[in-house]
Tab-separated table of N, CA and C and ligand atoms in Angstrom:
chain	number	residue	atom	x	y	z
L	1	MET	N	0.866	-1.222	0.010
L	1	MET	CA	0.017	0.016	0.001
L	1	MET	C	0.898	1.300	0.017
L	2	LYS	N	0.413	2.260	-0.660
L	2	LYS	CA	1.173	3.503	-0.787
L	2	LYS	C	1.047	4.253	0.564
L	3	ARG	N	2.140	4.477	1.206
L	3	ARG	CA	2.149	5.237	2.494
L	3	ARG	C	2.503	6.656	2.325
L	4	GLN	N	2.770	7.039	1.110
L	4	GLN	CA	3.271	8.394	0.866
L	4	GLN	C	2.142	9.373	0.966
L	5	GLY	N	2.525	10.535	1.519
L	5	GLY	CA	1.548	11.665	1.556
L	5	GLY	C	0.394	11.393	2.548
L	6	LEU	N	0.656	10.742	3.626
L	6	LEU	CA	-0.374	10.460	4.634
L	6	LEU	C	-0.549	11.757	5.488
L	7	LEU	N	-1.773	12.048	5.713
L	7	LEU	CA	-2.137	13.171	6.571
L	7	LEU	C	-2.914	12.660	7.752
L	8	ASP	N	-2.324	12.748	8.979
L	8	ASP	CA	-2.915	12.222	10.146
L	8	ASP	C	-4.107	13.061	10.599
L	9	LEU	N	-5.323	12.484	10.534
L	9	LEU	CA	-6.569	13.157	10.955
L	9	LEU	C	-7.102	12.582	12.250
L	10	ASN	N	-6.222	11.829	12.953
L	10	ASN	CA	-6.760	11.108	14.199
L	10	ASN	C	-7.269	12.059	15.251
L	11	GLU	N	-6.703	13.215	15.342
L	11	GLU	CA	-7.089	14.179	16.363
L	11	GLU	C	-8.545	14.592	16.158
L	12	ALA	N	-8.909	14.862	14.879
L	12	ALA	CA	-10.289	15.169	14.580
L	12	ALA	C	-11.214	14.016	14.849
L	13	VAL	N	-10.754	12.789	14.459
L	13	VAL	CA	-11.592	11.613	14.587
L	13	VAL	C	-11.894	11.364	16.043
L	14	GLN	N	-10.901	11.548	16.908
L	14	GLN	CA	-11.089	11.253	18.345
L	14	GLN	C	-11.771	12.306	19.155
L	15	HIS	N	-11.882	13.515	18.429
L	15	HIS	CA	-12.506	14.662	19.197
L	15	HIS	C	-13.601	15.296	18.352
L	16	PRO	N	-14.745	14.641	18.306
L	16	PRO	CA	-15.886	15.206	17.436
L	16	PRO	C	-16.126	16.657	17.846
L	17	GLY	N	-16.338	17.428	16.877
L	17	GLY	CA	-16.558	18.867	17.062
L	17	GLY	C	-15.359	19.723	16.960
L	18	THR	N	-14.211	19.129	17.082
L	18	THR	CA	-12.973	19.908	16.970
L	18	THR	C	-12.627	20.147	15.543
L	19	LYS	N	-12.518	21.411	15.209
L	19	LYS	CA	-12.264	21.735	13.771
L	19	LYS	C	-10.790	21.932	13.533
L	20	LEU	N	-10.283	21.206	12.573
L	20	LEU	CA	-8.825	21.341	12.216
L	20	LEU	C	-8.747	21.899	10.802
L	21	ARG	N	-7.680	22.666	10.644
L	21	ARG	CA	-7.491	23.244	9.290
L	21	ARG	C	-6.011	22.903	8.858
L	22	PHE	N	-5.947	22.433	7.589
L	22	PHE	CA	-4.603	22.073	7.047
L	22	PHE	C	-4.366	22.842	5.717
L	23	GLU	N	-3.138	23.256	5.618
L	23	GLU	CA	-2.746	23.816	4.304
L	23	GLU	C	-2.083	22.645	3.535
L	24	LEU	N	-2.624	22.300	2.425
L	24	LEU	CA	-2.087	21.143	1.651
L	24	LEU	C	-1.355	21.528	0.443
L	25	THR	N	-0.357	20.790	0.096
L	25	THR	CA	0.292	20.968	-1.165
L	25	THR	C	0.887	19.628	-1.615
L	26	THR	N	0.682	19.361	-2.911
L	26	THR	CA	1.316	18.120	-3.422
L	26	THR	C	1.589	18.248	-4.906
L	27	ALA	N	2.733	17.885	-5.320
L	27	ALA	CA	3.153	17.934	-6.738
L	27	ALA	C	2.691	16.748	-7.501
L	28	LEU	N	2.124	15.709	-6.812
L	28	LEU	CA	1.683	14.509	-7.490
L	28	LEU	C	2.757	13.968	-8.473
L	29	THR	N	3.937	13.893	-7.928
L	29	THR	CA	5.139	13.531	-8.724
L	29	THR	C	5.021	12.143	-9.356
L	30	GLU	N	4.294	11.262	-8.733
L	30	GLU	CA	4.181	9.883	-9.204
L	30	GLU	C	3.180	9.714	-10.337
L	31	GLU	N	2.441	10.711	-10.641
L	31	GLU	CA	1.421	10.621	-11.652
L	31	GLU	C	1.964	10.790	-13.054
L	32	GLU	N	1.705	9.751	-13.909
L	32	GLU	CA	2.217	9.856	-15.252
L	32	GLU	C	1.203	10.518	-16.158
L	33	ASP	N	-0.050	10.484	-15.870
L	33	ASP	CA	-1.101	10.983	-16.707
L	33	ASP	C	-1.382	12.497	-16.401
L	34	LEU	N	-0.670	13.085	-15.488
L	34	LEU	CA	-0.896	14.490	-15.105
L	34	LEU	C	0.425	15.227	-15.141
L	35	ASP	N	0.393	16.302	-15.858
L	35	ASP	CA	1.588	17.122	-15.982
L	35	ASP	C	1.349	18.431	-15.289
L	36	LEU	N	1.826	18.528	-14.101
L	36	LEU	CA	1.517	19.696	-13.278
L	36	LEU	C	2.670	20.755	-13.402
L	37	ILE	N	2.293	21.993	-13.671
L	37	ILE	CA	3.227	23.110	-13.662
L	37	ILE	C	3.338	23.669	-12.277
L	38	GLU	N	2.141	23.811	-11.706
L	38	GLU	CA	2.106	24.282	-10.309
L	38	GLU	C	1.329	23.233	-9.529
L	39	PRO	N	1.920	22.880	-8.279
L	39	PRO	CA	1.341	21.815	-7.540
L	39	PRO	C	-0.111	22.089	-7.100
L	40	VAL	N	-0.812	21.001	-6.686
L	40	VAL	CA	-2.079	21.200	-6.053
L	40	VAL	C	-1.915	21.886	-4.703
L	41	THR	N	-2.574	23.021	-4.452
L	41	THR	CA	-2.392	23.621	-3.107
L	41	THR	C	-3.815	24.017	-2.677
L	42	GLY	N	-4.015	24.113	-1.359
L	42	GLY	CA	-5.281	24.540	-0.902
L	42	GLY	C	-5.376	24.376	0.582
L	43	THR	N	-6.611	24.758	1.069
L	43	THR	CA	-6.854	24.704	2.524
L	43	THR	C	-8.032	23.693	2.723
L	44	MET	N	-7.805	22.766	3.679
L	44	MET	CA	-8.827	21.826	3.993
L	44	MET	C	-9.293	21.870	5.419
L	45	ASP	N	-10.606	21.962	5.637
L	45	ASP	CA	-11.167	21.947	6.961
L	45	ASP	C	-11.652	20.551	7.299
L	46	VAL	N	-11.292	20.147	8.467
L	46	VAL	CA	-11.655	18.793	8.913
L	46	VAL	C	-12.464	18.848	10.211
L	47	VAL	N	-13.605	18.101	10.280
L	47	VAL	CA	-14.299	17.955	11.574
L	47	VAL	C	-15.039	16.645	11.564
L	48	SER	N	-15.129	16.078	12.742
L	48	SER	CA	-15.923	14.820	12.836
L	48	SER	C	-17.217	15.127	13.626
L	49	THR	N	-18.276	14.471	13.177
L	49	THR	CA	-19.523	14.585	13.953
L	49	THR	C	-19.645	13.458	14.999
L	50	GLY	N	-18.707	12.567	14.922
L	50	GLY	CA	-18.708	11.376	15.754
L	50	GLY	C	-18.984	10.122	14.886
L	51	ASN	N	-19.887	10.286	13.964
L	51	ASN	CA	-20.176	9.143	13.009
L	51	ASN	C	-19.685	9.409	11.593
L	52	ILE	N	-19.384	10.698	11.350
L	52	ILE	CA	-18.918	11.019	10.026
L	52	ILE	C	-17.820	12.055	10.130
L	53	LEU	N	-16.826	11.790	9.292
L	53	LEU	CA	-15.671	12.738	9.185
L	53	LEU	C	-15.927	13.567	7.936
L	54	LEU	N	-15.907	14.882	8.124
L	54	LEU	CA	-16.184	15.768	7.036
L	54	LEU	C	-14.886	16.489	6.543
L	55	LEU	N	-14.695	16.405	5.297
L	55	LEU	CA	-13.510	17.104	4.687
L	55	LEU	C	-14.017	18.079	3.716
L	56	LYS	N	-13.620	19.374	3.849
L	56	LYS	CA	-14.014	20.419	2.921
L	56	LYS	C	-12.881	21.278	2.554
L	57	GLY	N	-12.610	21.387	1.278
L	57	GLY	CA	-11.457	22.151	0.885
L	57	GLY	C	-11.611	22.837	-0.467
L	58	ASN	N	-10.790	23.846	-0.679
L	58	ASN	CA	-10.780	24.630	-1.927
L	58	ASN	C	-9.276	24.538	-2.398
L	59	TYR	N	-9.115	24.037	-3.652
L	59	TYR	CA	-7.784	23.779	-4.140
L	59	TYR	C	-7.578	24.412	-5.530
L	60	GLN	N	-6.256	24.497	-5.870
L	60	GLN	CA	-6.040	24.946	-7.230
L	60	GLN	C	-4.709	24.340	-7.721
L	61	ALA	N	-4.579	24.232	-8.999
L	61	ALA	CA	-3.374	23.687	-9.593
L	61	ALA	C	-3.306	24.196	-11.001
L	62	THR	N	-2.046	24.135	-11.608
L	62	THR	CA	-1.945	24.482	-13.022
L	62	THR	C	-1.315	23.255	-13.704
L	63	CYS	N	-2.006	22.808	-14.752
L	63	CYS	CA	-1.451	21.600	-15.472
L	63	CYS	C	-1.403	21.812	-16.922
L	64	VAL	N	-0.649	21.006	-17.622
L	64	VAL	CA	-0.583	21.046	-19.083
L	64	VAL	C	-1.591	20.114	-19.658
L	65	LEU	N	-2.483	20.695	-20.490
L	65	LEU	CA	-3.475	19.855	-21.201
L	65	LEU	C	-3.372	20.097	-22.651
L	66	GLU	N	-4.035	19.264	-23.450
L	66	GLU	CA	-3.935	19.333	-24.905
L	66	GLU	C	-5.231	20.062	-25.355
L	67	CYS	N	-5.041	21.019	-26.261
L	67	CYS	CA	-6.223	21.692	-26.845
L	67	CYS	C	-7.094	20.635	-27.603
L	68	ALA	N	-8.393	20.647	-27.309
L	68	ALA	CA	-9.278	19.654	-27.922
L	68	ALA	C	-9.439	19.885	-29.438
L	69	ARG	N	-9.041	21.088	-29.925
L	69	ARG	CA	-9.248	21.354	-31.368
L	69	ARG	C	-7.981	21.094	-32.112
L	70	CYS	N	-6.864	21.740	-31.659
L	70	CYS	CA	-5.640	21.663	-32.444
L	70	CYS	C	-4.565	20.745	-31.818
L	71	GLY	N	-4.718	20.362	-30.567
L	71	GLY	CA	-3.813	19.427	-29.980
L	71	GLY	C	-2.560	20.094	-29.380
L	72	GLU	N	-2.487	21.474	-29.443
L	72	GLU	CA	-1.383	22.176	-28.840
L	72	GLU	C	-1.401	22.086	-27.310
L	73	PRO	N	-0.273	22.056	-26.615
L	73	PRO	CA	-0.319	22.000	-25.143
L	73	PRO	C	-0.722	23.407	-24.665
L	74	ILE	N	-1.574	23.367	-23.600
L	74	ILE	CA	-1.981	24.600	-23.036
L	74	ILE	C	-1.786	24.589	-21.474
L	75	ASN	N	-1.491	25.649	-20.875
L	75	ASN	CA	-1.354	25.724	-19.434
L	75	ASN	C	-2.717	26.068	-18.917
L	76	GLN	N	-3.282	25.105	-18.176
L	76	GLN	CA	-4.631	25.318	-17.629
L	76	GLN	C	-4.637	25.370	-16.179
L	77	LYS	N	-5.136	26.493	-15.660
L	77	LYS	CA	-5.350	26.644	-14.218
L	77	LYS	C	-6.670	26.020	-13.849
L	78	VAL	N	-6.641	25.173	-12.847
L	78	VAL	CA	-7.948	24.538	-12.382
L	78	VAL	C	-8.147	24.807	-10.856
L	79	GLU	N	-9.330	25.286	-10.657
L	79	GLU	CA	-9.677	25.564	-9.267
L	79	GLU	C	-10.870	24.661	-8.933
L	80	PHE	N	-10.863	24.079	-7.739
L	80	PHE	CA	-11.965	23.185	-7.447
L	80	PHE	C	-12.199	23.061	-5.952
L	81	TRP	N	-13.415	22.727	-5.627
L	81	TRP	CA	-13.845	22.396	-4.270
L	81	TRP	C	-13.998	20.924	-4.100
L	82	MET	N	-13.682	20.436	-2.875
L	82	MET	CA	-13.978	19.018	-2.567
L	82	MET	C	-14.708	19.051	-1.246
L	83	ASN	N	-15.780	18.257	-1.215
L	83	ASN	CA	-16.632	18.187	-0.030
L	83	ASN	C	-16.980	16.707	0.159
L	84	ASP	N	-16.315	16.088	1.145
L	84	ASP	CA	-16.490	14.693	1.217
L	84	ASP	C	-16.807	14.207	2.682
L	85	GLU	N	-17.513	13.092	2.741
L	85	GLU	CA	-17.893	12.577	4.076
L	85	GLU	C	-17.385	11.118	4.099
L	86	PHE	N	-16.837	10.767	5.275
L	86	PHE	CA	-16.390	9.391	5.451
L	86	PHE	C	-16.961	8.872	6.762
L	87	ILE	N	-17.433	7.596	6.684
L	87	ILE	CA	-18.081	7.007	7.873
L	87	ILE	C	-17.035	6.650	8.913
L	88	VAL	N	-17.400	7.031	10.177
L	88	VAL	CA	-16.506	6.649	11.288
L	88	VAL	C	-17.202	5.558	12.148
L	89	GLU	N	-16.393	4.584	12.491
L	89	GLU	CA	-16.907	3.511	13.390
L	89	GLU	C	-16.241	3.596	14.714
L	90	GLY	N	-16.963	3.099	15.751
L	90	GLY	CA	-16.399	3.076	17.069
L	90	GLY	C	-16.660	4.434	17.779
L	91	VAL	N	-16.298	4.430	19.091
L	91	VAL	CA	-16.506	5.638	19.913
L	91	VAL	C	-15.203	6.404	20.028
L	92	ALA	N	-15.321	7.706	19.747
L	92	ALA	CA	-14.112	8.558	19.835
L	92	ALA	C	-13.451	8.465	21.218
L	93	SER	N	-12.134	8.402	21.226
L	93	SER	CA	-11.411	8.272	22.541
L	93	SER	C	-11.592	9.613	23.367
L	94	GLY	N	-11.944	10.637	22.668
L	94	GLY	CA	-12.159	11.965	23.368
L	94	GLY	C	-13.314	11.924	24.308
L	95	TYR	N	-14.229	10.862	24.157
L	95	TYR	CA	-15.402	10.719	25.069
L	95	TYR	C	-14.984	9.996	26.347
L	96	GLY	N	-13.765	9.466	26.406
L	96	GLY	CA	-13.249	8.870	27.635
L	96	GLY	C	-13.782	7.562	27.993
L	97	THR	N	-14.350	6.854	27.032
L	97	THR	CA	-14.871	5.510	27.374
L	97	THR	C	-13.792	4.453	27.146
L	98	GLY	N	-12.669	4.842	26.837
L	98	GLY	CA	-11.567	3.880	26.585
L	98	GLY	C	-11.641	3.212	25.217
L	99	GLU	N	-12.535	3.712	24.373
L	99	GLU	CA	-12.670	3.202	23.049
L	99	GLU	C	-11.945	4.111	22.070
L	100	TYR	N	-11.992	3.698	20.788
L	100	TYR	CA	-11.251	4.338	19.780
L	100	TYR	C	-12.007	4.375	18.431
L	101	ALA	N	-12.152	5.479	17.813
L	101	ALA	CA	-12.902	5.542	16.628
L	101	ALA	C	-12.010	5.468	15.416
L	102	GLU	N	-12.487	4.913	14.336
L	102	GLU	CA	-11.669	4.720	13.184
L	102	GLU	C	-12.540	4.954	11.891
L	103	VAL	N	-11.922	5.653	10.930
L	103	VAL	CA	-12.613	5.897	9.627
L	103	VAL	C	-12.755	4.477	8.922
L	104	VAL	N	-13.910	4.282	8.388
L	104	VAL	CA	-14.166	2.990	7.668
L	104	VAL	C	-13.577	3.139	6.307
L	105	GLU	N	-12.738	2.113	6.005
L	105	GLU	CA	-12.065	2.172	4.701
L	105	GLU	C	-12.962	1.623	3.598
L	106	GLU	N	-13.010	2.344	2.518
L	106	GLU	CA	-13.709	1.851	1.360
L	106	GLU	C	-12.889	0.820	0.634
L	107	GLU	N	-13.509	-0.281	0.343
L	107	GLU	CA	-12.717	-1.418	-0.235
L	107	GLU	C	-12.224	-1.169	-1.639
L	108	ASP	N	-13.062	-0.652	-2.532
L	108	ASP	CA	-12.607	-0.465	-3.867
L	108	ASP	C	-11.763	0.762	-4.085
L	109	TYR	N	-11.850	1.690	-3.227
L	109	TYR	CA	-11.002	2.876	-3.418
L	109	TYR	C	-10.543	3.467	-2.101
L	110	PRO	N	-9.562	2.764	-1.452
L	110	PRO	CA	-9.170	3.224	-0.080
L	110	PRO	C	-8.490	4.591	-0.161
L	111	LEU	N	-8.940	5.468	0.769
L	111	LEU	CA	-8.375	6.798	0.831
L	111	LEU	C	-7.756	7.024	2.199
L	112	PHE	N	-7.989	6.042	3.124
L	112	PHE	CA	-7.379	6.172	4.447
L	112	PHE	C	-6.508	4.976	4.849
L	113	HIS	N	-5.572	5.308	5.652
L	113	HIS	CA	-4.828	4.236	6.240
L	113	HIS	C	-4.894	4.542	7.760
L	114	LYS	N	-5.641	3.615	8.492
L	114	LYS	CA	-6.079	3.964	9.888
L	114	LYS	C	-6.850	5.332	9.792
L	115	ASN	N	-6.388	6.278	10.545
L	115	ASN	CA	-7.083	7.606	10.469
L	115	ASN	C	-6.307	8.642	9.721
L	116	ALA	N	-5.380	8.177	8.874
L	116	ALA	CA	-4.611	9.086	8.128
L	116	ALA	C	-5.139	9.145	6.684
L	117	LEU	N	-5.323	10.291	6.145
L	117	LEU	CA	-5.813	10.455	4.768
L	117	LEU	C	-4.684	10.272	3.783
L	118	MET	N	-4.889	9.507	2.704
L	118	MET	CA	-3.922	9.465	1.626
L	118	MET	C	-4.114	10.673	0.808
L	119	LYS	N	-3.386	11.694	1.224
L	119	LYS	CA	-3.598	13.062	0.681
L	119	LYS	C	-3.417	13.069	-0.848
L	120	ASP	N	-2.360	12.538	-1.366
L	120	ASP	CA	-2.057	12.608	-2.749
L	120	ASP	C	-3.160	11.921	-3.586
L	121	THR	N	-3.579	10.751	-3.181
L	121	THR	CA	-4.608	10.000	-3.849
L	121	THR	C	-5.887	10.797	-3.850
L	122	TYR	N	-6.198	11.347	-2.691
L	122	TYR	CA	-7.403	12.114	-2.513
L	122	TYR	C	-7.447	13.362	-3.473
L	123	LEU	N	-6.400	14.117	-3.460
L	123	LEU	CA	-6.301	15.323	-4.235
L	123	LEU	C	-6.214	15.024	-5.736
L	124	ARG	N	-5.583	13.919	-6.098
L	124	ARG	CA	-5.472	13.552	-7.474
L	124	ARG	C	-6.862	13.272	-7.990
L	125	GLN	N	-7.685	12.515	-7.209
L	125	GLN	CA	-9.005	12.271	-7.616
L	125	GLN	C	-9.842	13.482	-7.835
L	126	GLY	N	-9.658	14.467	-6.879
L	126	GLY	CA	-10.432	15.732	-7.026
L	126	GLY	C	-10.026	16.457	-8.238
L	127	LEU	N	-8.738	16.516	-8.520
L	127	LEU	CA	-8.265	17.286	-9.679
L	127	LEU	C	-8.714	16.626	-10.935
L	128	LEU	N	-8.668	15.324	-11.053
L	128	LEU	CA	-9.065	14.626	-12.287
L	128	LEU	C	-10.524	14.843	-12.669
L	129	VAL	N	-11.384	14.830	-11.673
L	129	VAL	CA	-12.831	14.938	-12.005
L	129	VAL	C	-13.130	16.449	-12.290
L	130	ASN	N	-12.243	17.372	-11.990
L	130	ASN	CA	-12.511	18.757	-12.185
L	130	ASN	C	-11.809	19.345	-13.417
L	131	LEU	N	-11.054	18.475	-14.128
L	131	LEU	CA	-10.329	18.979	-15.316
L	131	LEU	C	-11.372	19.237	-16.397
L	132	PRO	N	-11.169	20.273	-17.190
L	132	PRO	CA	-12.108	20.605	-18.269
L	132	PRO	C	-12.129	19.507	-19.307
L	133	VAL	N	-13.303	19.055	-19.773
L	133	VAL	CA	-13.428	17.921	-20.649
L	133	VAL	C	-12.864	18.311	-22.038
L	134	GLN	N	-13.051	19.550	-22.463
L	134	GLN	CA	-12.540	19.975	-23.723
L	134	GLN	C	-11.789	21.286	-23.598
L	135	PRO	N	-10.571	21.150	-23.080
L	135	PRO	CA	-9.755	22.416	-22.958
L	135	PRO	C	-9.428	22.994	-24.311
L	136	LEU	N	-9.486	24.301	-24.395
L	136	LEU	CA	-9.144	24.939	-25.688
L	136	LEU	C	-8.039	26.017	-25.520
L	137	CYS	N	-7.242	26.099	-26.521
L	137	CYS	CA	-6.142	27.131	-26.534
L	137	CYS	C	-6.827	28.500	-26.841
L	138	GLU	N	-5.988	29.477	-26.956
L	138	GLU	CA	-6.450	30.844	-27.104
L	138	GLU	C	-7.416	31.105	-28.295
L	139	PHE	N	-7.331	30.213	-29.262
L	139	PHE	CA	-8.133	30.348	-30.498
L	139	PHE	C	-9.643	29.812	-30.340
L	140	GLY	N	-9.803	28.998	-29.316
L	140	GLY	CA	-11.122	28.518	-29.056
L	140	GLY	C	-11.545	27.589	-30.140
L	141	TRP	N	-12.886	27.377	-30.316
L	141	TRP	CA	-13.397	26.515	-31.332
L	141	TRP	C	-13.412	27.155	-32.756
L	142	ASP	N	-13.566	28.523	-32.751
L	142	ASP	CA	-13.809	29.133	-34.026
L	142	ASP	C	-12.655	30.117	-34.434
L	143	GLY	N	-11.718	30.380	-33.592
L	143	GLY	CA	-10.729	31.322	-33.918
L	143	GLY	C	-9.803	30.828	-35.061
L	144	PRO	N	-8.988	31.726	-35.644
L	144	PRO	CA	-8.127	31.368	-36.739
L	144	PRO	C	-6.875	30.665	-36.248
L	145	CYS	N	-7.050	29.478	-35.702
L	145	CYS	CA	-5.934	28.705	-35.187
L	145	CYS	C	-5.130	28.105	-36.329
L	146	PRO	N	-3.886	28.505	-36.534
L	146	PRO	CA	-3.125	27.920	-37.643
L	146	PRO	C	-2.945	26.437	-37.612
L	147	LYS	N	-2.707	25.927	-36.375
L	147	LYS	CA	-2.516	24.437	-36.193
L	147	LYS	C	-3.792	23.728	-36.635
L	148	ALA	N	-4.973	24.219	-36.146
L	148	ALA	CA	-6.167	23.538	-36.436
L	148	ALA	C	-6.513	23.641	-37.985
L	149	GLN	N	-6.113	24.780	-38.615
L	149	GLN	CA	-6.412	24.963	-40.033
L	149	GLN	C	-5.512	23.995	-40.838
L	150	ALA	N	-4.274	23.887	-40.436
L	150	ALA	CA	-3.374	22.987	-41.071
L	150	ALA	C	-3.862	21.536	-40.989
L	151	ARG	N	-4.380	21.233	-39.778
L	151	ARG	CA	-4.897	19.903	-39.570
L	151	ARG	C	-6.082	19.589	-40.463
L	152	GLU	N	-7.003	20.640	-40.550
L	152	GLU	CA	-8.179	20.416	-41.356
L	152	GLU	C	-7.843	20.292	-42.862
L	153	ALA	N	-6.823	21.021	-43.263
L	153	ALA	CA	-6.366	20.962	-44.696
L	153	ALA	C	-5.818	19.579	-44.955
L	154	LYS	N	-5.049	19.059	-44.031
L	154	LYS	CA	-4.475	17.715	-44.145
L	154	LYS	C	-5.588	16.663	-44.237
L	155	LYS	N	-6.607	16.878	-43.519
L	155	LYS	CA	-7.678	15.939	-43.477
L	155	LYS	C	-8.383	15.947	-44.803
L	156	GLN	N	-8.585	17.085	-45.407
L	156	GLN	CA	-9.222	17.195	-46.712
L	156	GLN	C	-8.379	16.503	-47.762
L	157	GLN	N	-7.062	16.680	-47.687
L	157	GLN	CA	-6.102	16.143	-48.587
L	157	GLN	C	-6.255	14.616	-48.510
L	158	GLU	N	-6.375	14.086	-47.249
L	158	GLU	CA	-6.507	12.627	-47.079
L	158	GLU	C	-7.786	12.076	-47.670
L	159	GLN	N	-8.856	12.930	-47.610
L	159	GLN	CA	-10.087	12.528	-48.168
L	159	GLN	C	-10.003	12.438	-49.710
L	160	LEU	N	-9.278	13.360	-50.275
L	160	LEU	CA	-9.074	13.343	-51.712
L	160	LEU	C	-8.371	12.138	-52.175
L	161	GLY	N	-7.488	11.589	-51.232
L	161	GLY	CA	-6.692	10.415	-51.618
L	161	GLY	C	-7.454	9.166	-51.383
L	162	HIS	N	-8.742	9.257	-50.975
L	162	HIS	CA	-9.575	8.063	-50.805
L	162	HIS	C	-9.695	7.267	-52.086
L	163	PRO	N	-9.707	5.958	-52.084
L	163	PRO	CA	-9.798	5.138	-53.289
L	163	PRO	C	-11.014	5.506	-54.128
L	164	ALA	N	-12.101	5.752	-53.494
L	164	ALA	CA	-13.336	6.075	-54.278
L	164	ALA	C	-13.148	7.326	-55.032
L	165	MET	N	-12.503	8.328	-54.406
L	165	MET	CA	-12.304	9.604	-55.021
L	165	MET	C	-11.257	9.367	-56.184
L	166	GLN	N	-10.306	8.539	-56.015
L	166	GLN	CA	-9.278	8.291	-57.040
L	166	GLN	C	-9.937	7.753	-58.244
L	167	LYS	N	-10.886	6.784	-58.053
L	167	LYS	CA	-11.572	6.133	-59.162
L	167	LYS	C	-12.351	7.217	-59.929
L	168	LEU	N	-12.990	8.079	-59.199
L	168	LEU	CA	-13.720	9.142	-59.792
L	168	LEU	C	-12.830	10.012	-60.685
L	169	ARG	N	-11.668	10.379	-60.115
L	169	ARG	CA	-10.745	11.214	-60.851
L	169	ARG	C	-10.293	10.463	-62.136
L	170	GLU	N	-10.042	9.161	-62.019
L	170	GLU	CA	-9.638	8.382	-63.153
L	170	GLU	C	-10.698	8.457	-64.233
L	171	LEU	N	-11.945	8.328	-63.810
L	171	LEU	CA	-13.019	8.339	-64.774
L	171	LEU	C	-13.052	9.646	-65.480
L	172	VAL	N	-12.923	10.730	-64.725
L	172	VAL	CA	-12.942	12.076	-65.304
L	172	VAL	C	-11.810	12.188	-66.248
L	173	GLU	N	-10.676	11.663	-65.880
L	173	GLU	CA	-9.482	11.841	-66.725
L	173	GLU	C	-9.658	11.047	-68.027
L	174	THR	N	-10.241	9.791	-67.983
L	174	THR	CA	-10.521	9.043	-69.160
L	174	THR	C	-11.476	9.765	-70.135
L	175	GLU	N	-12.430	10.351	-69.547
L	175	GLU	CA	-13.412	11.092	-70.375
L	175	GLU	C	-12.786	12.256	-71.091
L	176	GLU	N	-11.841	12.834	-70.382
L	176	GLU	CA	-11.127	14.000	-70.976
L	176	GLU	C	-10.273	13.551	-72.162
L	177	ASP	N	-9.765	12.334	-72.012
L	177	ASP	CA	-8.965	11.817	-73.121
L	177	ASP	C	-9.805	11.586	-74.300
O	201	ZN	ZN1	-6.201	24.979	-30.236
């Protein structure tokens, strides 16, 4: 299991009602599918109700994406909120019963190790779902993007080279003869 980037939230889990605030930052260096220019940074507020651990944060990052129209790399700043709830089992030790509360780990997508949040995995998930589906460079969909125009011209050229089109041209040429 990945132990990197663990953020201990045990104090919040054992003391329901106690609000904790963390300044987070991660460069997600292990991620191959994400090219970050500026790391994910943000502030996360943590509080437990006793049964539920609430995480609320506002984050931002700058990553390199590909323009959906022309394929050129663009620097995209992404800002996003994350608002998550995790089920807590057991009685918080702060109640003095000698028991101990623990965040319930989700089997298919574990984000906790004991009461420590896998910060990198968590923030990566948040960033990925908040990336623009069709990022566009400065030319947008309709602007005079030279790359996009070159690509469209090439596509037309390729269509002209289609066998059916060639046959048509041959026919035209024979008739001209
Ligand atoms: Zn573009």
